[in-house]
Amino acid sequence: MPSTPFTLLSLPSAQSTKQALQKFSFPIQHTAGQYRDISLSFQEGDVQVLHRGIDTRHFSFVWLTSGWSCRDTAYALRLYFEFTKTPHSYAEKNTSKVTDCMVFSLHGLPIPDTVYVSRANFESSMPLIKKICGYPLIIKDIRGSKGKDSEYVANESELLKKMAALPKNKRFLLQRFITNEYDWGIMVVNGQVVSGEKSYPSQGEFRNNTCNGAKEHFVTVAEIPKNIQEMAIQASGLLGLSWSRADIIIDKQTGFPYLLEVNRYPGITADSTEVLGAYTFLASHITPSLSEKCMLPTQ
């Protein structure tokens, strides 16, 4: 019998779990959990995962199961529990901006202070959001692209209003707004930087996407600061990508770089170094394939 109480968190709790637990020869303190009651915060390299305000590392075992709607959250928790050596069951890989934030934070890559909570517990999470993100902040669709369904928020009342207006079938994370003049778009192919650009937002726009009016200024790879290149390469490698573009924003006040996200489907600007980057990627796959075919003996 365990010398200290054995505590189990099940996410979510399956029907008749209580009956299964009664078969053990020692008592188990069971918490029937819900993913909606999980809060994730990422601040200055520190990651915190709470369930109803309780640190999930304190449970003796976490039983992870999930349906399609929250599988990315289960995977993010798996990554966290692996890192913190918290006993847990397996959760299959399923990605979103939430899991990316977890990967980057656990490996020391700087990201803007971030909070992810369910919409069901959104209003009750206002103190946490204020503490971690502050205002202004940015709302982001966890599977969005091109800035769609992203919102700039100046204060708490505006946050509640804008969240209420966003699609109910989507989930969102919140990030501290980084005052900036531009961000870097760094294309990485097979672990090497092949293209770089600075993206300047249009007047009155907080998004640095070209589809939202931002202006691109391409530079040579040699002109990209070494720390920016290293951050992009590391981010791509951590996600296991051979083709990607890292968006890295520069704090206007401190000059400090923050990794915003990594695009698996980056746009390719015509007549830019991104075209050469795409060619480099394709050539690395097509040329060996052709070489293998040429080596095949003829019948």
XYZ file of C-alpha atoms in Angstrom:
299
model
C 0.000 0.000 0.000
C 1.369 3.454 -0.910
C 2.705 5.427 2.074
C 1.075 8.587 0.713
C -2.381 8.856 -0.853
C -2.404 7.834 -4.531
C -4.076 10.535 -6.598
C -5.484 10.022 -10.098
C -6.591 12.659 -12.577
C -8.587 11.274 -15.491
C -9.041 13.496 -18.552
C -11.864 13.101 -19.207
C -13.295 10.577 -16.789
C -14.733 7.492 -18.490
C -18.021 5.984 -17.395
C -17.708 3.420 -14.567
C -14.168 4.523 -13.686
C -15.201 4.488 -10.029
C -16.030 0.782 -10.241
C -12.629 0.001 -11.772
C -10.836 1.907 -9.012
C -12.680 -0.013 -6.306
C -10.880 -3.178 -7.421
C -7.536 -1.862 -6.139
C -6.369 -3.044 -2.728
C -5.501 0.505 -1.677
C -7.530 3.724 -1.805
C -7.202 6.022 -4.799
C -8.232 9.660 -4.637
C -9.841 10.215 -8.019
C -10.420 13.550 -9.753
C -12.856 13.242 -12.649
C -11.401 15.880 -14.924
C -12.470 17.789 -18.019
C -10.245 19.422 -20.619
C -12.345 22.566 -20.334
C -10.984 22.930 -16.776
C -7.347 22.864 -17.927
C -5.460 26.168 -18.132
C -2.072 26.537 -19.803
C 0.225 29.510 -19.298
C 3.616 30.247 -20.825
C 5.587 33.111 -19.318
C 9.296 33.861 -19.684
C 10.175 30.214 -20.197
C 7.990 28.961 -17.345
C 5.132 26.590 -18.190
C 2.203 26.009 -15.841
C -0.578 23.471 -16.371
C -3.464 23.639 -13.903
C -6.698 21.683 -13.533
C -9.260 23.692 -11.586
C -6.362 25.640 -10.099
C -4.354 22.558 -9.040
C -0.858 21.934 -10.421
C -1.200 18.751 -12.527
C 2.320 17.640 -11.553
C 1.004 16.867 -8.069
C -1.112 13.926 -9.233
C 0.346 10.416 -8.873
C -0.921 9.526 -12.340
C -2.766 11.331 -15.140
C -4.982 9.217 -17.371
C -5.102 10.940 -20.777
C -7.822 10.086 -23.280
C -9.386 12.362 -25.873
C -11.848 12.773 -28.693
C -11.030 14.677 -31.869
C -12.020 18.063 -30.460
C -9.349 18.168 -27.737
C -6.669 15.779 -28.999
C -4.162 18.607 -29.465
C -4.642 19.594 -25.811
C -4.051 15.981 -24.741
C -0.869 15.902 -26.814
C 0.323 19.197 -25.298
C -0.194 17.687 -21.839
C 1.703 14.555 -22.856
C 4.677 16.704 -23.902
C 4.530 18.576 -20.607
C 4.280 15.415 -18.500
C 7.156 13.795 -20.387
C 9.289 16.860 -19.675
C 8.315 17.071 -15.984
C 8.437 13.267 -15.534
C 4.839 13.162 -14.335
C 3.403 9.630 -14.711
C 0.741 9.583 -17.426
C -0.828 7.499 -20.159
C -0.073 7.903 -23.866
C -1.767 10.517 -26.070
C -1.203 10.462 -29.809
C 0.343 13.381 -31.686
C -2.049 16.090 -32.827
C -0.823 19.629 -33.311
C -2.032 23.226 -33.083
C -0.598 26.546 -31.924
C -1.144 25.240 -28.363
C 1.186 22.275 -28.859
C 3.700 24.481 -30.675
C 3.785 26.851 -27.683
C 4.380 23.875 -25.412
C 7.251 22.554 -27.565
C 8.936 25.946 -27.874
C 8.609 26.825 -24.182
C 9.865 23.477 -22.916
C 12.962 23.851 -25.103
C 13.748 27.427 -24.104
C 12.665 29.305 -27.227
C 11.224 32.720 -26.290
C 7.557 33.247 -27.172
C 5.214 36.069 -26.106
C 3.562 35.410 -22.736
C 0.615 33.158 -23.572
C -2.565 31.760 -21.999
C -4.854 29.021 -23.263
C -8.151 28.325 -21.490
C -11.473 26.889 -22.622
C -14.273 29.210 -23.627
C -16.420 27.656 -20.899
C -14.038 29.030 -18.252
C -13.026 32.172 -20.091
C -14.635 34.792 -17.849
C -13.404 33.135 -14.646
C -9.870 33.163 -16.128
C -9.684 36.964 -16.382
C -7.244 37.271 -13.426
C -4.880 34.713 -14.993
C -5.057 36.428 -18.384
C -4.299 39.816 -16.848
C -1.411 38.385 -14.819
C 0.277 36.531 -17.702
C -0.591 38.536 -20.829
C -1.615 41.946 -19.570
C -3.081 44.479 -21.993
C -2.948 45.034 -24.875
C -3.016 41.428 -26.044
C -3.724 39.434 -29.195
C -6.401 36.771 -29.687
C -5.319 33.964 -32.045
C -7.203 31.053 -33.575
C -5.228 27.964 -32.481
C -5.415 26.621 -36.056
C -5.667 29.917 -37.907
C -3.478 31.347 -40.649
C -2.942 34.658 -42.438
C -4.180 36.541 -39.385
C -7.789 35.395 -39.829
C -9.852 35.599 -36.625
C -6.972 37.381 -34.868
C -7.897 40.404 -32.789
C -6.044 43.222 -31.038
C -7.506 43.831 -27.566
C -6.888 46.944 -25.480
C -8.625 46.011 -22.206
C -10.741 43.444 -20.376
C -14.152 44.685 -21.493
C -12.977 44.684 -25.116
C -11.638 41.156 -24.667
C -15.011 39.850 -23.489
C -16.804 41.625 -26.329
C -14.471 40.411 -29.069
C -14.359 36.831 -27.797
C -18.163 36.723 -27.791
C -18.187 37.778 -31.458
C -15.677 35.165 -32.645
C -16.832 31.812 -34.121
C -18.168 29.535 -31.400
C -16.792 26.409 -33.082
C -13.187 27.600 -32.794
C -10.693 27.728 -29.933
C -8.334 30.606 -29.217
C -5.203 31.427 -27.273
C -4.133 34.825 -25.950
C -0.708 36.423 -26.245
C 0.880 39.556 -24.865
C 1.124 42.180 -27.635
C 4.722 42.939 -28.562
C 5.227 46.523 -29.733
C 7.161 46.271 -32.986
C 8.131 47.862 -36.269
C 8.479 44.596 -38.204
C 8.891 40.870 -37.897
C 11.224 38.444 -39.608
C 9.977 35.722 -41.933
C 12.736 33.107 -42.108
C 12.384 30.194 -44.522
C 14.157 27.011 -43.438
C 14.774 24.081 -45.796
C 16.315 20.840 -44.540
C 17.753 22.589 -41.491
C 19.255 25.558 -43.373
C 18.060 29.142 -43.805
C 17.415 29.820 -47.496
C 15.429 33.084 -47.413
C 14.649 35.993 -45.114
C 12.389 39.018 -45.138
C 11.302 41.836 -42.890
C 7.547 42.387 -42.886
C 6.294 45.889 -42.025
C 2.594 46.298 -41.106
C 0.439 48.865 -42.861
C -0.638 51.992 -40.994
C -3.083 51.167 -38.190
C -2.754 47.379 -38.661
C -1.381 45.095 -35.947
C -0.898 42.069 -38.231
C 2.337 41.722 -40.195
C 0.803 39.551 -42.920
C 1.146 40.575 -46.569
C -2.493 39.579 -47.121
C -3.367 42.301 -44.586
C -1.314 44.972 -46.339
C 2.142 44.417 -44.855
C 5.177 45.320 -46.992
C 7.956 42.784 -47.502
C 11.636 43.637 -47.657
C 13.812 40.690 -48.636
C 17.442 40.493 -47.567
C 20.273 38.084 -48.255
C 20.840 35.233 -45.824
C 24.108 36.883 -44.789
C 22.147 39.959 -43.639
C 19.939 37.959 -41.262
C 21.270 38.166 -37.686
C 22.797 34.907 -36.504
C 20.500 34.628 -33.473
C 17.436 34.987 -35.712
C 18.700 32.254 -38.043
C 19.459 29.946 -35.116
C 16.001 30.486 -33.617
C 14.282 29.664 -36.917
C 16.401 26.542 -37.466
C 15.838 25.302 -33.917
C 12.071 25.867 -34.132
C 11.821 24.003 -37.424
C 13.919 21.140 -36.062
C 11.870 20.807 -32.880
C 8.743 20.358 -34.995
C 10.464 17.888 -37.314
C 9.923 20.031 -40.406
C 12.006 20.078 -43.582
C 10.095 23.012 -45.110
C 8.805 25.933 -43.027
C 8.915 29.641 -42.293
C 9.404 31.009 -38.800
C 7.812 34.356 -37.913
C 9.991 36.146 -35.366
C 8.939 39.515 -33.976
C 11.362 42.103 -32.591
C 10.357 44.052 -29.494
C 10.645 47.730 -30.436
C 11.609 48.756 -26.895
C 14.132 46.059 -26.021
C 15.239 44.657 -29.383
C 14.518 41.169 -28.001
C 13.233 38.572 -30.517
C 10.163 36.427 -29.864
C 9.072 33.424 -31.902
C 5.463 33.994 -32.957
C 4.829 30.800 -34.897
C 6.140 28.410 -37.531
C 4.230 28.101 -40.781
C 4.000 24.672 -42.401
C 2.400 26.198 -45.493
C 4.291 29.435 -46.102
C 3.459 31.638 -49.042
C 6.048 32.065 -51.803
C 6.472 35.640 -53.021
C 7.113 35.822 -56.757
C 10.618 36.872 -57.868
C 11.967 36.621 -54.318
C 14.500 34.410 -52.558
C 11.531 32.324 -51.390
C 11.280 30.983 -54.953
C 14.877 29.782 -54.712
C 14.052 28.311 -51.306
C 11.137 26.343 -52.777
C 13.388 25.126 -55.594
C 16.035 24.032 -53.080
C 13.438 22.040 -51.154
C 11.977 20.373 -54.238
C 15.411 19.640 -55.717
C 16.428 17.868 -52.518
C 13.581 15.409 -53.127
C 13.241 15.286 -56.905
C 16.913 15.044 -57.870
C 17.658 11.971 -55.709
C 14.478 10.358 -57.002
C 15.549 10.899 -60.606
C 19.044 9.654 -59.828
C 17.647 6.446 -58.367
C 15.499 5.908 -61.423
C 18.449 6.496 -63.759
C 20.435 3.868 -61.847
C 17.790 1.201 -62.339
C 18.893 -1.444 -64.839
C 16.986 -1.552 -68.136
C 15.146 -4.718 -69.061
